Amino acid sequence: MKNLYKYLILVFSISITTISQADSITEQRRNYQNIKAACTKNNIHIIDKLLPKLKDYPLYPYIQSDILMQKINNDVNSLSTKISVIKFIKKYHDIPVVNSISNQFINSLAQQKKWKTLIDFSPKPPSQIKALCNWHYAKAIVKNEPINFNILVKILLNRIHVPKDCNKLFFVSDKYIKISYLNTIELICVAMKAHDEKLVRYLTNILPEDYKNTGNWIIKFQEKPISILDFIKKAKLSPFTLQAIKYSLFHLSHKDIELARRSITTILNHYNNISASDIQELKDIVASNMIRENISYEQKKWRDEVIIHSKSISLIERRIRLSLMYNEMNKLKQLLIHLPHNAKQKEEWQYWLSSIYYLKGNKKIGDIILRNLMKKRGFYSLVAAQKLGLNYKFKHNISPAPDYSISKLKEIRRIRELIYWKYYNLANIEWTNLIANKSIRQKKMLARYANEQQWWYLSVKTITNAKIWDNIKERFPLAWNSIYKKYTNNKTITKNYAMAVARQESAWDPQAHSLMHAMGLMQLEPTAVKQTINVYNIKKFLGLKKLFDPEINIWIGTGYLEYVFKHLGKNRVLTSAAYNAGISKTKKWRKKSAGKLHVIAFIEAIPFRETREYVKNVLLYNAYYNYITGKPKHILTSSEWKYHY
């Protein structure tokens, strides 16, 4: 009885502690919400009142970050702000938000033209591209040091969008310039794509004297690529000239393929000392734009002759896919043999090599190739199993149970609150920082922990980061499972297919968004949303921003997927292609194949790499979800396999 009394006291005290903690976090969240609103309005009185109450709240560093951002944006006293920023960085050096503060301060100092303060604050180069450009510029101005463009160019050329802050680097006084002229032509191309004519003209002006005339011609090449024929009459052959010729020939081949083809002869007649490899590259440039059927017999013959001598793997592979689209098995065989050994080992080409052996009557080698493919875990592994009439054996590793200590980590406590407030991107950054230096075992444990906490997108991220593909419970979490059941119950699409689409589209990030304005779990574009609303006569949709709400996204997304599925004959291959590339393009590919292709040939012949991989992934992910939910099936249904595409 005495022991029972002690036990009841213990349970009661734990319950009281739990309730107290719940009250505490509820109050902290309320105060956090109020202080966020005060920061937006710059209400110093409320901020000063609430800040001491939040010192134990996991997001306290983020509150201080918000306050400091306000100070950076509004405070003209950069020295005072600098001291505050340095203190913040020193105190929270292990938190990712520090980088944002540092970059923001650098860019603010650059805007104020306080170059010396900038260099004093950041002796080392920052990682953010905008801040990096401002840092290089400040270093040139303050320390009279030349800008090392050989390093900077590599950074700029890997960017889709180059910030305007980087432009001023090319307008520094000549004594600070240290640029390799071989990189200049690449920079001109980047600037032309960005329609920055001022920068293009400046870059041509800083070319060495021997290349000035060449530079003046470059400006003409995009709008009038035919000017290349006039250009070669005046320009001496050099590495720079040759790059300019290749650039203009690329544009000319898009405007007039035959003129581009004939121009090669003119170029070679004028320059008789171009190397064999460069001649082949010129031909490859034009042949690359001839991977289509609406060209003459002579052009096709020329194209294939170029490709059979080419060392460009991507060009050969594109021609292979064209042969698949038109069922040219002899050409397929010839091209597969021509592929370099390493490229030939890709799963898709191993599969088609097996098909060639089957056609030659060599079933034994064909079977061996397919059985070897089955040992892997990709799309063609499951296709090989289906072709052989065998069941694919999924590899399934169990992640170790999370340590109790994980939930106590400061990073985990911050991530939990960030996800509570739906700051998924910030939580993602914190998580990336957390797993960066962890062992594989620790990453497996964290992936399982994330899955158990229903942080599904972080579970997927961890698996991808660690490349632990066989931990499939964490790789393919049953995210929002009950909601998917709810919205697919009365539809012809299966729950697992809809989940496979979402897994491919967003990797379960509810706030995922793309440059094409696709939003949320199922990456819905405005046109698809509008179409779905019209088809299903939806009255209560409250606007595109609501697509970041998982249930609304699943509701609209499964509706659109069902519409496409029915429209394309209840075929997942065609539906997946259309979900990615659009219904009209999918119909165009079907028209071109004219019902002559087997399903695998049709998939591999899709000309867009993104769509091709998308279809494979969705079908593969669907198969994994079928396995996880106890419904293992072949990767393709019987009707999908037998259908003539």
XYZ file of C-alpha atoms in Angstrom:
645
model
C 0.000 0.000 0.000
C 2.879 2.322 0.845
C 4.530 1.613 -2.522
C 1.240 2.241 -4.314
C 0.939 5.599 -2.536
C 4.469 6.563 -3.651
C 3.648 5.509 -7.202
C 0.470 7.648 -7.276
C 2.403 10.656 -5.915
C 5.011 10.183 -8.676
C 2.370 9.917 -11.426
C 0.581 12.992 -10.054
C 3.808 15.045 -9.939
C 4.709 14.018 -13.514
C 1.208 14.978 -14.665
C 1.457 18.369 -12.961
C 4.902 18.944 -14.538
C 3.576 18.009 -17.978
C 0.588 20.350 -17.604
C 2.909 23.100 -16.371
C 5.205 22.627 -19.363
C 2.224 22.669 -21.714
C 1.018 25.909 -20.129
C 4.525 27.315 -20.388
C 4.930 26.538 -24.104
C 1.419 27.832 -24.820
C 2.227 31.105 -23.082
C 5.602 31.344 -24.814
C 3.978 30.826 -28.199
C 1.430 33.527 -27.430
C 4.209 35.930 -26.437
C 6.215 34.964 -29.517
C 3.255 35.742 -31.768
C 2.809 39.120 -30.076
C 6.488 40.051 -30.317
C 6.556 39.093 -34.016
C 3.672 41.488 -34.604
C 5.487 44.174 -32.587
C 8.641 43.695 -34.695
C 6.615 44.198 -37.864
C 5.261 47.482 -36.488
C 8.606 48.394 -34.880
C 6.817 48.744 -31.527
C 9.825 49.046 -29.192
C 7.691 49.226 -26.011
C 6.042 45.827 -26.609
C 9.339 44.272 -27.717
C 11.136 45.408 -24.541
C 8.252 44.142 -22.410
C 7.999 40.669 -23.965
C 11.624 39.873 -24.783
C 12.696 38.897 -21.208
C 9.765 36.456 -21.014
C 11.043 34.542 -24.050
C 14.641 33.848 -23.047
C 13.885 30.142 -22.564
C 11.799 29.840 -25.734
C 13.575 27.784 -28.444
C 13.076 30.515 -31.052
C 14.608 33.254 -28.902
C 17.621 33.561 -31.292
C 15.187 34.074 -34.166
C 13.431 36.870 -32.276
C 16.781 38.555 -31.717
C 17.559 37.998 -35.390
C 14.323 39.760 -36.409
C 15.117 42.698 -34.124
C 18.650 42.893 -35.492
C 17.369 42.778 -39.089
C 15.191 45.787 -38.278
C 18.239 47.547 -36.871
C 20.300 46.749 -39.987
C 17.568 48.035 -42.287
C 16.789 51.194 -40.314
C 19.828 52.218 -38.269
C 22.116 54.744 -39.982
C 24.795 54.186 -37.324
C 26.626 51.298 -39.005
C 29.307 51.150 -36.291
C 26.715 50.542 -33.574
C 24.967 47.956 -35.753
C 28.289 46.288 -36.524
C 28.928 45.784 -32.788
C 25.431 44.283 -32.356
C 25.892 41.956 -35.338
C 29.304 40.754 -34.124
C 27.878 40.040 -30.649
C 24.984 38.113 -32.197
C 27.291 36.058 -34.428
C 29.585 35.260 -31.503
C 26.686 34.186 -29.281
C 24.816 32.126 -31.894
C 27.716 30.990 -34.101
C 26.279 27.466 -34.375
C 22.833 28.558 -35.627
C 22.210 28.897 -39.405
C 20.362 32.212 -39.014
C 23.784 33.799 -38.361
C 24.590 33.559 -42.085
C 21.464 35.520 -43.001
C 22.349 38.282 -40.542
C 25.933 38.473 -41.791
C 24.909 38.595 -45.465
C 22.203 41.179 -44.781
C 24.669 43.421 -42.958
C 27.265 43.137 -45.750
C 24.665 44.064 -48.376
C 23.388 46.937 -46.228
C 26.919 48.343 -45.875
C 27.392 48.022 -49.637
C 24.172 49.943 -50.228
C 25.522 52.702 -47.975
C 28.922 52.504 -49.775
C 30.688 51.888 -46.452
C 33.356 49.706 -48.016
C 35.969 49.912 -45.238
C 33.431 48.936 -42.562
C 32.408 46.019 -44.784
C 35.969 44.678 -45.107
C 36.671 45.200 -41.391
C 33.496 43.287 -40.556
C 34.112 40.407 -42.989
C 37.825 39.696 -43.646
C 36.845 36.410 -45.329
C 34.552 36.088 -48.384
C 30.880 35.313 -47.613
C 29.042 32.448 -49.340
C 25.904 34.248 -50.571
C 26.462 35.407 -54.170
C 25.167 38.978 -53.693
C 27.230 39.498 -50.533
C 30.246 37.909 -52.245
C 30.109 40.366 -55.150
C 29.831 43.285 -52.718
C 32.771 41.894 -50.724
C 35.011 41.610 -53.826
C 34.123 45.144 -54.860
C 34.877 46.525 -51.372
C 38.214 44.724 -51.313
C 39.199 46.271 -54.661
C 38.208 49.779 -53.537
C 39.639 49.700 -50.001
C 42.777 47.593 -50.424
C 43.543 48.374 -54.086
C 43.665 44.639 -54.708
C 42.817 43.292 -58.181
C 39.613 41.266 -58.459
C 40.422 37.634 -59.171
C 37.857 36.934 -61.863
C 39.101 33.399 -62.479
C 37.539 32.466 -59.133
C 34.517 34.724 -59.394
C 33.622 33.677 -62.946
C 33.170 30.063 -61.874
C 30.630 31.201 -59.301
C 28.758 33.492 -61.686
C 28.524 30.937 -64.484
C 26.765 28.441 -62.232
C 23.938 30.873 -61.474
C 20.652 31.142 -63.343
C 20.255 34.720 -62.143
C 23.251 36.923 -61.435
C 22.414 39.716 -58.932
C 22.767 43.275 -60.227
C 25.250 43.915 -57.410
C 27.729 41.779 -59.373
C 27.627 44.064 -62.428
C 29.662 46.790 -60.751
C 32.621 44.425 -60.531
C 33.090 44.892 -64.257
C 33.110 48.669 -63.965
C 35.947 48.984 -61.479
C 38.895 51.124 -62.606
C 41.195 49.269 -65.041
C 44.000 48.959 -62.488
C 41.816 46.597 -60.457
C 40.940 44.305 -63.358
C 42.526 40.876 -63.500
C 40.364 38.866 -65.874
C 41.167 35.935 -68.140
C 40.026 36.770 -71.677
C 39.070 33.126 -72.234
C 36.416 33.526 -69.532
C 35.129 36.788 -70.999
C 33.281 35.161 -73.882
C 31.414 32.969 -71.386
C 30.504 36.020 -69.320
C 29.260 37.793 -72.460
C 26.989 34.830 -73.153
C 25.615 34.977 -69.599
C 25.022 38.735 -69.911
C 23.300 38.343 -73.296
C 20.948 35.727 -71.875
C 20.123 38.200 -69.117
C 19.550 40.949 -71.754
C 22.146 43.126 -70.040
C 23.511 44.936 -73.120
C 25.448 47.472 -71.052
C 27.431 44.683 -69.448
C 27.960 42.952 -72.815
C 29.407 46.137 -74.314
C 31.616 46.730 -71.309
C 33.024 43.199 -71.411
C 33.858 43.476 -75.100
C 35.699 46.730 -74.324
C 37.977 45.108 -71.740
C 39.104 42.371 -74.125
C 42.781 42.453 -75.118
C 43.530 44.613 -78.165
C 43.851 41.625 -80.495
C 40.237 40.652 -79.716
C 38.484 44.047 -79.944
C 37.084 43.422 -83.428
C 35.836 40.004 -82.373
C 34.130 41.562 -79.364
C 32.245 44.041 -81.520
C 30.845 41.211 -83.624
C 29.613 39.218 -80.648
C 26.893 41.750 -79.920
C 25.306 40.923 -83.274
C 25.283 37.153 -82.939
C 22.148 36.644 -80.883
C 19.749 38.697 -82.981
C 21.474 38.113 -86.324
C 23.528 34.908 -86.096
C 23.965 34.850 -89.909
C 26.510 37.631 -89.361
C 28.941 34.830 -88.516
C 29.610 34.487 -92.264
C 30.750 38.101 -92.452
C 32.605 37.761 -89.174
C 34.883 34.911 -90.296
C 36.095 36.962 -93.272
C 37.612 39.517 -90.892
C 38.597 37.618 -87.731
C 41.758 35.590 -87.300
C 41.376 32.113 -85.892
C 42.000 31.919 -82.149
C 40.458 30.091 -79.182
C 38.301 33.175 -78.601
C 37.188 33.350 -82.253
C 36.369 29.654 -82.244
C 34.153 30.017 -79.166
C 32.364 32.923 -80.827
C 31.774 30.820 -83.962
C 30.329 27.971 -81.898
C 28.036 30.367 -80.038
C 26.680 31.970 -83.224
C 26.349 28.601 -84.967
C 24.207 27.391 -82.069
C 21.806 30.318 -82.542
C 21.850 30.007 -86.329
C 20.928 26.308 -86.139
C 17.755 27.275 -84.260
C 16.764 29.802 -86.930
C 17.848 28.073 -90.164
C 19.176 24.545 -89.792
C 20.229 24.147 -93.440
C 22.057 27.472 -93.512
C 23.851 26.472 -90.304
C 24.858 23.146 -91.874
C 26.207 24.822 -95.025
C 27.972 27.463 -92.937
C 30.264 24.793 -91.515
C 31.732 24.227 -94.983
C 32.259 27.979 -95.400
C 33.947 28.185 -91.990
C 36.249 25.238 -92.747
C 37.159 26.637 -96.158
C 38.192 29.892 -94.506
C 40.047 28.331 -91.577
C 41.995 25.308 -92.761
C 43.815 24.715 -89.484
C 40.843 23.940 -87.204
C 41.499 20.716 -85.280
C 39.530 17.543 -85.993
C 37.924 17.647 -82.526
C 36.754 21.254 -83.043
C 35.385 20.378 -86.496
C 33.428 17.532 -84.908
C 32.111 19.903 -82.218
C 30.893 22.377 -84.867
C 29.050 19.535 -86.587
C 27.699 18.291 -83.241
C 26.218 21.741 -82.536
C 24.188 21.662 -85.752
C 23.351 17.938 -85.579
C 22.040 18.473 -82.052
C 19.262 20.623 -83.466
C 18.410 17.967 -86.075
C 17.175 15.328 -83.622
C 13.742 15.481 -85.194
C 11.893 14.041 -88.170
C 10.811 17.171 -90.064
C 14.091 17.400 -91.959
C 15.068 16.161 -95.412
C 16.531 12.743 -96.209
C 19.891 14.369 -97.002
C 19.874 16.198 -93.649
C 19.021 12.979 -91.795
C 21.847 11.172 -93.543
C 24.302 13.975 -92.690
C 23.098 14.081 -89.061
C 23.539 10.335 -88.539
C 26.988 10.401 -90.125
C 27.990 13.176 -87.699
C 26.581 11.340 -84.678
C 28.241 8.016 -85.476
C 31.625 9.804 -85.287
C 30.705 11.947 -82.281
C 32.105 11.567 -78.778
C 29.200 13.502 -77.271
C 27.335 11.013 -75.084
C 24.300 13.288 -74.737
C 24.023 13.649 -78.537
C 24.296 9.889 -79.113
C 21.708 9.226 -76.397
C 19.283 11.711 -77.941
C 19.619 9.900 -81.272
C 19.039 6.562 -79.504
C 15.792 7.905 -78.094
C 14.726 9.072 -81.544
C 15.350 5.545 -82.839
C 13.146 4.218 -80.028
C 10.379 6.668 -80.900
C 10.350 5.427 -84.508
C 11.057 1.778 -83.669
C 14.338 1.737 -85.641
C 15.877 -1.354 -84.056
C 18.836 -1.640 -86.466
C 19.789 1.973 -85.797
C 19.306 1.357 -82.055
C 21.741 -1.557 -82.204
C 24.326 0.500 -84.120
C 24.118 3.420 -81.685
C 24.250 1.255 -78.550
C 27.443 -0.361 -79.839
C 28.884 3.116 -80.513
C 28.215 4.324 -76.950
C 31.335 4.523 -74.740
C 31.630 1.648 -72.253
C 30.752 3.679 -69.133
C 27.654 5.202 -70.754
C 26.598 1.747 -71.919
C 26.419 0.596 -68.284
C 23.463 2.884 -67.549
C 20.400 0.872 -66.593
C 18.292 2.104 -69.506
C 20.877 1.059 -72.101
C 21.509 -2.279 -70.398
C 17.781 -2.937 -70.694
C 17.799 -2.112 -74.404
C 20.937 -4.183 -74.967
C 19.011 -7.123 -73.531
C 16.224 -6.381 -76.034
C 18.775 -6.473 -78.874
C 19.990 -9.880 -77.679
C 16.406 -11.150 -77.542
C 15.850 -9.973 -81.127
C 19.001 -11.839 -82.194
C 17.597 -14.969 -80.543
C 20.128 -14.958 -77.715
C 17.705 -15.360 -74.810
C 20.413 -16.545 -72.411
C 22.410 -13.283 -72.461
C 19.199 -11.219 -72.539
C 18.026 -12.957 -69.351
C 21.418 -12.504 -67.654
C 21.333 -8.745 -68.291
C 17.794 -8.463 -66.884
C 18.640 -10.541 -63.803
C 21.628 -8.284 -63.144
C 19.324 -5.272 -63.397
C 17.030 -6.885 -60.811
C 19.863 -6.708 -58.267
C 19.545 -2.925 -58.264
C 16.693 -0.750 -56.988
C 15.733 1.572 -59.852
C 12.929 1.761 -62.386
C 14.545 -0.728 -64.754
C 15.098 -3.216 -61.916
C 11.356 -3.557 -61.486
C 10.747 -3.479 -65.253
C 13.270 -6.313 -65.686
C 11.429 -8.376 -63.062
C 8.112 -7.805 -64.814
C 9.558 -8.744 -68.217
C 10.979 -11.971 -66.755
C 7.661 -12.702 -65.034
C 9.278 -12.588 -61.587
C 8.465 -10.762 -58.368
C 10.911 -8.014 -57.481
C 12.477 -8.391 -54.026
C 12.421 -5.028 -52.285
C 15.324 -4.326 -49.944
C 14.053 -2.961 -46.632
C 16.433 -1.878 -43.874
C 15.057 -0.869 -40.479
C 16.392 2.390 -39.057
C 17.606 2.264 -35.431
C 15.238 3.631 -32.795
C 16.018 7.253 -31.862
C 17.901 7.934 -28.631
C 15.942 9.711 -25.917
C 18.558 12.472 -26.078
C 17.481 13.527 -29.581
C 14.316 15.237 -28.377
C 16.409 17.300 -25.949
C 18.732 18.736 -28.586
C 18.527 22.532 -28.946
C 18.293 22.122 -32.716
C 15.345 19.732 -32.410
C 13.530 22.078 -30.025
C 13.990 24.946 -32.512
C 12.886 22.793 -35.441
C 9.766 21.694 -33.561
C 8.734 25.306 -32.998
C 9.599 26.385 -36.553
C 7.369 23.621 -37.911
C 4.625 24.573 -35.445
C 4.674 28.085 -36.946
C 4.909 26.583 -40.459
C 8.354 28.067 -41.096
C 9.227 24.963 -43.094
C 12.115 26.558 -44.989
C 13.827 27.704 -41.785
C 13.261 24.278 -40.244
C 14.816 22.760 -43.353
C 17.927 24.948 -42.975
C 18.217 24.023 -39.286
C 17.834 20.325 -40.120
C 20.460 20.511 -42.880
C 22.857 22.042 -40.376
C 22.002 19.375 -37.791
C 22.670 16.362 -40.031
C 25.724 17.843 -41.792
C 28.406 16.105 -39.730
C 26.465 13.129 -38.412
C 27.444 9.510 -39.011
C 25.314 7.252 -41.216
C 23.875 5.528 -38.140
C 22.950 8.889 -36.596
C 21.336 9.997 -39.856
C 19.247 6.819 -39.956
C 18.163 7.514 -36.391
C 17.301 11.141 -37.197
C 15.389 10.113 -40.327
C 13.280 7.755 -38.230
C 12.786 10.428 -35.583
C 11.619 12.929 -38.227
C 9.200 10.368 -39.642
C 7.786 9.598 -36.196
C 7.325 13.326 -35.537
C 5.478 13.610 -38.881
C 8.222 15.863 -40.236
C 8.034 13.823 -43.405
C 9.955 16.162 -45.689
C 12.898 16.127 -43.258
C 12.796 12.338 -43.168
C 13.079 12.250 -46.980
C 15.803 14.907 -46.934
C 17.910 12.867 -44.521
C 17.620 9.705 -46.604
C 18.627 11.628 -49.734
C 21.528 13.321 -47.957
C 22.879 10.029 -46.594
C 22.017 8.024 -49.747
C 20.538 5.260 -47.582
C 18.007 4.199 -50.204
C 16.963 0.914 -48.583
C 15.558 2.583 -45.448
C 12.295 2.775 -47.322
C 9.948 3.559 -44.439
C 11.730 6.903 -44.049
C 12.356 7.318 -47.780
C 8.662 6.858 -48.567
C 6.754 8.019 -45.484
C 2.980 7.618 -45.445
C 2.538 11.375 -45.235
C -0.990 12.722 -44.748
C -2.180 9.149 -45.307
C -5.700 9.630 -43.919
C -6.211 12.790 -45.996
C -5.139 10.988 -49.166
C -7.571 8.183 -48.293
C -10.341 10.740 -47.851
C -9.794 12.415 -51.231
C -9.178 9.270 -53.313
C -11.985 7.104 -51.891
C -14.454 8.111 -54.592
C -11.906 8.343 -57.420
C -10.413 5.960 -59.965
C -6.839 6.957 -59.069
C -5.392 5.002 -56.151
C -4.187 6.580 -52.945
C -0.692 5.210 -53.483
C -0.461 6.674 -56.987
C -1.496 10.120 -55.728
C 1.064 9.851 -52.921
C 3.768 8.817 -55.394
C 3.050 11.954 -57.433
C 3.334 14.151 -54.321
C 6.529 12.381 -53.221
C 8.084 13.134 -56.615
C 6.701 16.675 -56.869
C 7.624 18.093 -53.473
C 9.407 15.363 -51.482
C 6.605 16.083 -48.962
C 7.522 19.743 -48.404
C 4.139 21.488 -47.961
C 5.643 24.885 -48.832
C 7.486 23.765 -51.957
C 7.203 26.239 -54.834
C 8.825 26.477 -58.250
C 9.834 29.123 -60.781
C 6.713 28.112 -62.733
C 4.571 29.119 -59.712
C 3.736 25.510 -58.838
C 2.760 25.301 -55.176
C 2.533 22.879 -52.307
C 2.662 19.117 -51.926
C 1.394 18.297 -55.415
C 3.004 21.352 -57.052
C -0.185 22.796 -58.505
C 0.135 25.516 -61.127
C -2.537 28.245 -61.366
C -3.845 26.914 -64.714
C -4.304 23.407 -63.278
C -6.117 24.843 -60.246
C -8.437 26.891 -62.442
C -9.197 23.870 -64.610
C -9.945 21.690 -61.569
C -12.242 24.319 -60.063
C -14.178 24.508 -63.341
C -14.370 20.732 -63.869
C -15.622 19.994 -60.353
C -17.623 23.218 -59.964
C -15.784 24.107 -56.734
C -17.307 27.147 -55.023
C -15.364 27.589 -51.783
C -11.738 27.842 -52.957
C -10.172 30.816 -51.144
C -7.171 31.661 -53.330
C -3.819 30.305 -54.470
C -2.035 30.927 -51.148
C -4.285 28.281 -49.602
C -2.470 25.699 -51.738
C 0.258 25.653 -49.082
C -2.323 24.106 -46.743
C -1.748 20.323 -47.115
C -5.415 19.296 -47.079
C -6.480 21.906 -49.633
C -3.525 20.997 -51.850
C -4.391 17.295 -51.660
C -8.080 18.050 -52.332
C -7.363 20.109 -55.460
C -4.341 18.010 -56.497
C -6.111 14.655 -56.429
C -9.011 16.268 -58.292
C -6.701 17.453 -61.066
C -4.842 14.120 -61.168
C -8.177 12.288 -61.488
C -9.221 14.599 -64.340
C -5.985 13.927 -66.269
C -6.167 10.191 -65.486
C -9.664 9.869 -66.951
C -8.836 12.145 -69.881
C -5.918 9.887 -70.891
C -7.629 6.520 -70.644
C -6.843 5.743 -66.997
C -3.189 5.139 -67.849
C -0.576 6.150 -65.257
C 2.248 6.419 -67.799
C 0.403 8.989 -69.893
C -1.069 10.689 -66.819
C 2.350 11.097 -65.177
C 3.832 12.513 -68.389
C 0.917 14.947 -68.698
C 1.063 15.980 -65.028
C 4.655 17.055 -65.604
C 4.751 18.315 -69.202
C 1.092 19.003 -69.962
C -1.681 17.131 -71.738
C -1.014 18.693 -75.154
C 2.664 17.622 -75.234
C 1.752 14.101 -74.133
C -0.812 13.840 -76.921
C 1.808 15.124 -79.371
C 4.225 12.351 -78.332
C 1.468 9.741 -78.666
C 0.641 11.019 -82.129
C 4.301 10.755 -83.118
C 4.638 7.179 -81.803
C 1.350 6.297 -83.555
C 0.543 3.264 -81.416
C 3.704 1.422 -82.518
C 5.613 1.400 -79.246
C 5.819 -0.790 -76.186
C 5.438 1.127 -72.926
C 9.163 1.122 -72.025
C 10.161 2.398 -75.472
C 7.577 5.169 -75.175
C 8.854 6.253 -71.749
C 12.518 6.217 -72.791
C 11.717 8.104 -76.009
C 10.167 11.073 -74.188
C 12.385 13.945 -75.421
C 12.337 15.947 -72.169
C 14.775 14.525 -69.636
C 12.796 15.966 -66.724
C 9.539 14.353 -67.879
C 11.235 11.058 -68.708
C 12.759 10.797 -65.224
C 9.540 12.062 -63.673
C 7.467 9.248 -65.201
C 10.000 6.617 -64.135
C 10.162 7.968 -60.588
C 6.396 8.197 -60.110
C 5.893 4.605 -61.292
C 8.786 3.435 -59.101
C 7.520 5.348 -56.059
C 4.024 3.961 -56.626
C 5.502 0.446 -56.557
C 7.311 1.224 -53.291
C 4.132 2.584 -51.706
C 2.290 -0.553 -52.833
C 4.960 -2.668 -51.138
C 4.949 -0.609 -47.923
C 1.147 -0.821 -47.639
C 1.149 -4.585 -48.211
C -0.056 -4.492 -51.805
C 3.030 -5.500 -53.824
C 2.435 -5.482 -57.550
C 4.403 -5.249 -60.774
C 5.551 -1.731 -61.579
C 3.065 -1.544 -64.467
C -0.460 -2.893 -64.649
C -1.253 -5.539 -67.236
C -3.161 -3.006 -69.363
C -0.318 -0.450 -69.164
C 2.200 -3.127 -70.171
C 0.182 -4.391 -73.156
C -1.056 -1.010 -74.394
C 0.268 0.187 -77.771
C 1.688 3.667 -77.289
